mmCIF file of C-alpha atoms in Angstrom:
data_model
loop_
_atom_site.group_PDB
_atom_site.id
_atom_site.type_symbol
_atom_site.label_atom_id
_atom_site.label_comp_id
_atom_site.label_asym_id
_atom_site.label_seq_id
_atom_site.Cartn_x
_atom_site.Cartn_y
_atom_site.Cartn_z
ATOM 1 C CA UNK A 243 -0.664 -2.273 -5.375
ATOM 2 C CA UNK A 244 -2.042 -2.772 -8.880
ATOM 3 C CA UNK A 245 -4.059 -5.811 -7.828
ATOM 4 C CA UNK A 246 -5.305 -3.888 -4.789
ATOM 5 C CA UNK A 247 -6.560 -1.060 -7.019
ATOM 6 C CA UNK A 248 -8.626 -3.567 -8.989
ATOM 7 C CA UNK A 249 -9.985 -5.221 -5.842
ATOM 8 C CA UNK A 250 -10.852 -1.835 -4.292
ATOM 9 C CA UNK A 251 -13.161 -1.131 -7.233
ATOM 10 C CA UNK A 252 -14.947 -4.452 -6.769
ATOM 11 C CA UNK A 253 -13.409 -5.776 -9.956
ATOM 12 C CA UNK A 254 -11.913 -9.132 -10.931
ATOM 13 C CA UNK A 255 -8.287 -9.179 -12.189
ATOM 14 C CA UNK A 256 -7.934 -10.631 -15.693
ATOM 15 C CA UNK A 257 -4.445 -9.945 -17.025
ATOM 16 C CA UNK A 258 -1.158 -8.501 -15.786
ATOM 17 C CA UNK A 259 2.081 -7.137 -17.220
ATOM 18 C CA UNK A 260 5.196 -7.017 -15.065
ATOM 19 C CA UNK A 261 7.610 -4.081 -15.050
ATOM 20 C CA UNK A 262 10.987 -4.425 -13.341
ATOM 21 C CA UNK A 263 14.053 -2.223 -13.011
ATOM 22 C CA UNK A 264 17.149 -4.134 -12.048
ATOM 23 C CA UNK A 265 20.731 -3.110 -11.152
ATOM 24 C CA UNK A 266 23.478 -5.052 -12.940
ATOM 25 C CA UNK A 267 25.308 -5.403 -9.628
ATOM 26 C CA UNK A 268 22.584 -7.620 -8.134
ATOM 27 C CA UNK A 269 22.526 -11.390 -8.585
ATOM 28 C CA UNK A 270 20.110 -12.350 -11.420
ATOM 29 C CA UNK A 271 18.751 -15.070 -9.145
ATOM 30 C CA UNK A 272 17.304 -12.290 -6.996
ATOM 31 C CA UNK A 273 15.365 -10.978 -9.994
ATOM 32 C CA UNK A 274 14.186 -14.513 -10.748
ATOM 33 C CA UNK A 275 12.840 -14.888 -7.213
ATOM 34 C CA UNK A 276 11.026 -11.531 -7.426
ATOM 35 C CA UNK A 277 9.436 -12.469 -10.749
ATOM 36 C CA UNK A 278 8.466 -15.878 -9.385
ATOM 37 C CA UNK A 279 6.828 -14.274 -6.352
ATOM 38 C CA UNK A 280 4.878 -11.915 -8.598
ATOM 39 C CA UNK A 281 3.761 -14.772 -10.805
ATOM 40 C CA UNK A 282 2.586 -16.740 -7.765
ATOM 41 C CA UNK A 283 0.361 -13.850 -6.643
ATOM 42 C CA UNK A 284 -0.978 -13.262 -10.146
ATOM 43 C CA UNK A 285 -1.904 -16.937 -10.339
ATOM 44 C CA UNK A 286 -3.502 -16.796 -6.878
ATOM 45 C CA UNK A 287 -5.651 -13.855 -8.020
ATOM 46 C CA UNK A 288 -6.910 -15.834 -11.002
ATOM 47 C CA UNK A 289 -5.328 -13.451 -13.515
ATOM 48 C CA UNK A 290 -2.933 -14.345 -16.346
ATOM 49 C CA UNK A 291 0.554 -12.890 -16.822
ATOM 50 C CA UNK A 292 0.834 -11.738 -20.449
ATOM 51 C CA UNK A 293 4.474 -10.644 -20.314
ATOM 52 C CA UNK A 294 6.419 -7.628 -19.182
ATOM 53 C CA UNK A 295 9.442 -5.381 -19.474
ATOM 54 C CA UNK A 296 12.788 -5.382 -17.666
ATOM 55 C CA UNK A 297 15.227 -2.471 -17.815
ATOM 56 C CA UNK A 298 18.527 -1.690 -16.149
ATOM 57 C CA UNK A 299 18.371 0.832 -13.316
ATOM 58 C CA UNK A 300 20.420 1.786 -10.276
ATOM 59 C CA UNK A 301 17.586 0.901 -7.874
ATOM 60 C CA UNK A 302 15.650 -2.355 -7.867
ATOM 61 C CA UNK A 303 11.947 -1.863 -8.648
ATOM 62 C CA UNK A 304 9.124 -4.251 -9.476
ATOM 63 C CA UNK A 305 5.456 -3.737 -10.178
ATOM 64 C CA UNK A 306 2.469 -4.802 -12.228
ATOM 65 C CA UNK A 307 0.031 -3.248 -14.648
ATOM 66 C CA UNK A 308 -3.265 -5.073 -14.091
ATOM 67 C CA UNK A 309 -6.460 -5.098 -16.139
ATOM 68 C CA UNK A 310 -9.723 -6.196 -14.550
ATOM 69 C CA UNK A 311 -13.427 -6.286 -15.280
ATOM 70 C CA UNK A 312 -16.473 -5.087 -13.352
ATOM 71 C CA UNK A 313 -20.070 -4.260 -14.300
ATOM 72 C CA UNK A 314 -20.400 -0.465 -14.756
ATOM 73 C CA UNK A 315 -23.219 -0.300 -12.221
ATOM 74 C CA UNK A 316 -21.232 -2.215 -9.593
ATOM 75 C CA UNK A 317 -18.042 -0.150 -9.461
ATOM 76 C CA UNK A 318 -16.926 0.890 -5.972
ATOM 77 C CA UNK A 319 -15.276 4.302 -5.598
ATOM 78 C CA UNK A 320 -13.881 6.392 -2.756
ATOM 79 C CA UNK A 321 -16.593 9.016 -3.273
ATOM 80 C CA UNK A 322 -19.637 7.260 -1.824
ATOM 81 C CA UNK A 323 -19.128 7.411 1.946
ATOM 82 C CA UNK A 324 -22.230 8.550 3.829
ATOM 83 C CA UNK A 325 -22.997 9.946 7.279
ATOM 84 C CA UNK A 326 -23.342 7.085 9.752
ATOM 85 C CA UNK A 327 -21.121 4.652 7.829
ATOM 86 C CA UNK A 328 -18.690 2.484 9.801
ATOM 87 C CA UNK A 329 -15.044 2.501 8.665
ATOM 88 C CA UNK A 330 -13.546 -0.972 8.312
ATOM 89 C CA UNK A 331 -9.790 -1.503 8.024
ATOM 90 C CA UNK A 332 -8.895 -4.940 6.646
ATOM 91 C CA UNK A 333 -5.181 -4.966 7.545
ATOM 92 C CA UNK A 334 -2.938 -3.404 10.205
ATOM 93 C CA UNK A 335 -1.079 -0.283 9.107
ATOM 94 C CA UNK A 336 2.673 0.333 9.180
ATOM 95 C CA UNK A 337 4.124 -1.307 6.062
ATOM 96 C CA UNK A 338 5.662 1.954 4.834
ATOM 97 C CA UNK A 339 7.253 2.607 8.209
ATOM 98 C CA UNK A 340 8.712 -0.907 8.511
ATOM 99 C CA UNK A 341 10.037 -1.063 4.943
ATOM 100 C CA UNK A 342 11.668 2.354 5.316
ATOM 101 C CA UNK A 343 13.185 1.303 8.631
ATOM 102 C CA UNK A 344 14.553 -1.860 7.032
ATOM 103 C CA UNK A 345 16.207 0.141 4.245
ATOM 104 C CA UNK A 346 18.172 2.020 6.899
ATOM 105 C CA UNK A 347 18.991 -1.029 9.038
ATOM 106 C CA UNK A 348 16.753 0.052 11.904
ATOM 107 C CA UNK A 349 14.952 -3.296 12.084
ATOM 108 C CA UNK A 350 15.854 -6.895 11.344
ATOM 109 C CA UNK A 351 14.556 -9.069 8.522
ATOM 110 C CA UNK A 352 12.483 -10.946 11.066
ATOM 111 C CA UNK A 353 10.846 -7.705 12.228
ATOM 112 C CA UNK A 354 10.120 -6.854 8.590
ATOM 113 C CA UNK A 355 8.285 -10.156 8.064
ATOM 114 C CA UNK A 356 5.061 -8.745 9.534
ATOM 115 C CA UNK A 357 4.928 -6.134 6.771
ATOM 116 C CA UNK A 358 5.952 -8.650 4.106
ATOM 117 C CA UNK A 359 3.139 -10.979 5.108
ATOM 118 C CA UNK A 360 0.558 -8.189 5.000
ATOM 119 C CA UNK A 361 1.738 -6.932 1.608
ATOM 120 C CA UNK A 362 1.773 -10.410 0.088
ATOM 121 C CA UNK A 363 -1.771 -11.178 1.273
ATOM 122 C CA UNK A 364 -4.193 -10.439 -1.545
ATOM 123 C CA UNK A 365 -7.216 -8.229 -0.860
ATOM 124 C CA UNK A 366 -9.377 -10.686 -2.798
ATOM 125 C CA UNK A 367 -11.333 -11.975 0.223
ATOM 126 C CA UNK A 368 -11.912 -8.441 1.536
ATOM 127 C CA UNK A 369 -13.151 -7.320 -1.882
ATOM 128 C CA UNK A 370 -15.548 -10.240 -2.121
ATOM 129 C CA UNK A 371 -16.890 -9.525 1.383
ATOM 130 C CA UNK A 372 -17.350 -5.852 0.480
ATOM 131 C CA UNK A 373 -19.373 -6.805 -2.574
ATOM 132 C CA UNK A 374 -21.586 -9.151 -0.566
ATOM 133 C CA UNK A 375 -22.505 -6.577 2.097
ATOM 134 C CA UNK A 376 -22.657 -3.631 -0.299
ATOM 135 C CA UNK A 377 -20.202 -1.002 0.974
ATOM 136 C CA UNK A 378 -20.839 2.641 0.068
ATOM 137 C CA UNK A 379 -17.186 3.482 -0.620
ATOM 138 C CA UNK A 380 -13.774 1.840 -0.712
ATOM 139 C CA UNK A 381 -10.144 2.760 -1.159
ATOM 140 C CA UNK A 382 -6.883 0.872 -0.853
ATOM 141 C CA UNK A 383 -4.310 2.333 1.513
ATOM 142 C CA UNK A 384 -0.903 2.606 -0.152
ATOM 143 C CA UNK A 385 1.634 5.413 -0.509
ATOM 144 C CA UNK A 386 -0.265 8.197 1.270
ATOM 145 C CA UNK A 387 -1.092 5.985 4.254
ATOM 146 C CA UNK A 388 -4.306 5.699 6.238
ATOM 147 C CA UNK A 389 -4.628 9.427 6.887
ATOM 148 C CA UNK A 390 -3.865 10.519 3.334
ATOM 149 C CA UNK A 391 -6.317 8.115 1.729
ATOM 150 C CA UNK A 392 -8.922 8.888 4.401
ATOM 151 C CA UNK A 393 -8.605 12.551 3.517
ATOM 152 C CA UNK A 394 -9.126 11.736 -0.157
ATOM 153 C CA UNK A 395 -12.270 9.732 0.683
ATOM 154 C CA UNK A 396 -13.629 12.471 2.940
ATOM 155 C CA UNK A 397 -13.133 15.151 0.291
ATOM 156 C CA UNK A 398 -14.549 13.002 -2.525
ATOM 157 C CA UNK A 399 -17.586 12.056 -0.425
ATOM 158 C CA UNK A 400 -18.054 15.509 1.163
ATOM 159 C CA UNK A 401 -18.120 14.014 4.656
ATOM 160 C CA UNK A 402 -15.987 14.086 7.791
ATOM 161 C CA UNK A 403 -14.333 10.882 8.978
ATOM 162 C CA UNK A 404 -13.905 10.248 12.704
ATOM 163 C CA UNK A 405 -11.019 7.847 13.428
ATOM 164 C CA UNK A 406 -10.298 6.517 16.922
ATOM 165 C CA UNK A 407 -6.529 6.014 17.012
ATOM 166 C CA UNK A 408 -6.818 3.480 19.858
ATOM 167 C CA UNK A 409 -8.855 1.167 17.622
ATOM 168 C CA UNK A 410 -6.497 1.191 14.628
ATOM 169 C CA UNK A 411 -4.466 -2.040 14.328
ATOM 170 C CA UNK A 412 -0.793 -1.180 13.969
ATOM 171 C CA UNK A 413 2.247 -3.299 13.267
ATOM 172 C CA UNK A 414 4.896 -3.747 15.929
ATOM 173 C CA UNK A 415 7.299 -0.853 16.602
ATOM 174 C CA UNK A 416 5.531 1.574 14.253
ATOM 175 C CA UNK A 417 5.133 4.377 16.801
ATOM 176 C CA UNK A 418 8.731 3.944 17.947
ATOM 177 C CA UNK A 419 10.104 4.005 14.391
ATOM 178 C CA UNK A 420 8.190 7.172 13.496
ATOM 179 C CA UNK A 421 10.071 8.893 16.321
ATOM 180 C CA UNK A 422 13.281 7.633 14.711
ATOM 181 C CA UNK A 423 12.209 9.362 11.459
ATOM 182 C CA UNK A 424 11.652 6.101 9.558
ATOM 183 C CA UNK A 425 8.857 7.717 7.547
ATOM 184 C CA UNK A 426 8.446 7.158 3.774
ATOM 185 C CA UNK A 427 8.841 10.136 1.472
ATOM 186 C CA UNK A 428 5.194 9.995 0.375
ATOM 187 C CA UNK A 429 4.177 11.280 3.796
ATOM 188 C CA UNK A 430 5.883 14.624 3.173
ATOM 189 C CA UNK A 431 5.607 17.343 0.511
ATOM 190 C CA UNK A 432 7.529 17.179 -2.746
ATOM 191 C CA UNK A 433 9.242 20.470 -3.686
ATOM 192 C CA UNK A 434 7.566 20.691 -7.105
ATOM 193 C CA UNK A 435 4.254 19.029 -6.304
ATOM 194 C CA UNK A 436 3.060 20.943 -3.266
ATOM 195 C CA UNK A 437 1.967 19.347 -0.013
ATOM 196 C CA UNK A 438 1.250 15.646 0.191
ATOM 197 C CA UNK A 439 -2.388 14.860 1.106
ATOM 198 C CA UNK A 440 -1.251 13.308 4.374
ATOM 199 C CA UNK A 441 1.582 15.684 5.271
ATOM 200 C CA UNK A 442 -0.311 17.680 7.938
ATOM 201 C CA UNK A 443 -1.502 14.493 9.618
ATOM 202 C CA UNK A 444 1.933 12.869 9.558
ATOM 203 C CA UNK A 445 3.497 16.024 10.911
ATOM 204 C CA UNK A 446 1.010 16.086 13.769
ATOM 205 C CA UNK A 447 1.836 12.474 14.614
ATOM 206 C CA UNK A 448 5.608 12.583 14.318
ATOM 207 C CA UNK A 449 6.313 16.184 15.277
ATOM 208 C CA UNK A 450 9.172 16.234 12.768
ATOM 209 C CA UNK A 451 9.774 17.586 9.283
ATOM 210 C CA UNK A 452 12.631 15.279 8.345
ATOM 211 C CA UNK A 453 12.134 12.091 6.392
ATOM 212 C CA UNK A 454 14.094 9.259 4.902
ATOM 213 C CA UNK A 455 13.836 8.861 1.133
#
């Protein structure tokens, strides 16, 4: 996600710090494999890993803090969309649905591989293509999903986005798993934070208020 944020701005990753939370009940070799995978992607991006922090926690977590560089006049934001623009989606959607389903044993590891491959594919090539053609706006689609981040772009750009559901590439079993309530918590409101930006859209799709955390 951190690398994607940098790429979405049209920037080049320079350095990264890793942050991991690790349960003592999990084999340390698992942590080693996670760190190795992160290092491989950092190297692929052309950035340098400066170090990181590891703490004990009940739930396994891993992420990066990435610093990049971009010329101030060449920064891409989600606030520049204009009437008549064409929306381009660079990856199929459904990673949040599949990972949530896997947590609750609703899909197999093999079925999860489609999401794993998408998440481990850097957005470097897409960012470079965007810079060549000169896009008006860009955002990376993460926790709030396609609809949530589209809403953010529409509001920031003061435009309306028209999305044809039949043309959106989706991962296998996504529609089926939504009906089984395999929806990530970010798609629903938090008690203290008010409604999630994509809650109304997710509710319209799934027809349910329940979620799996």
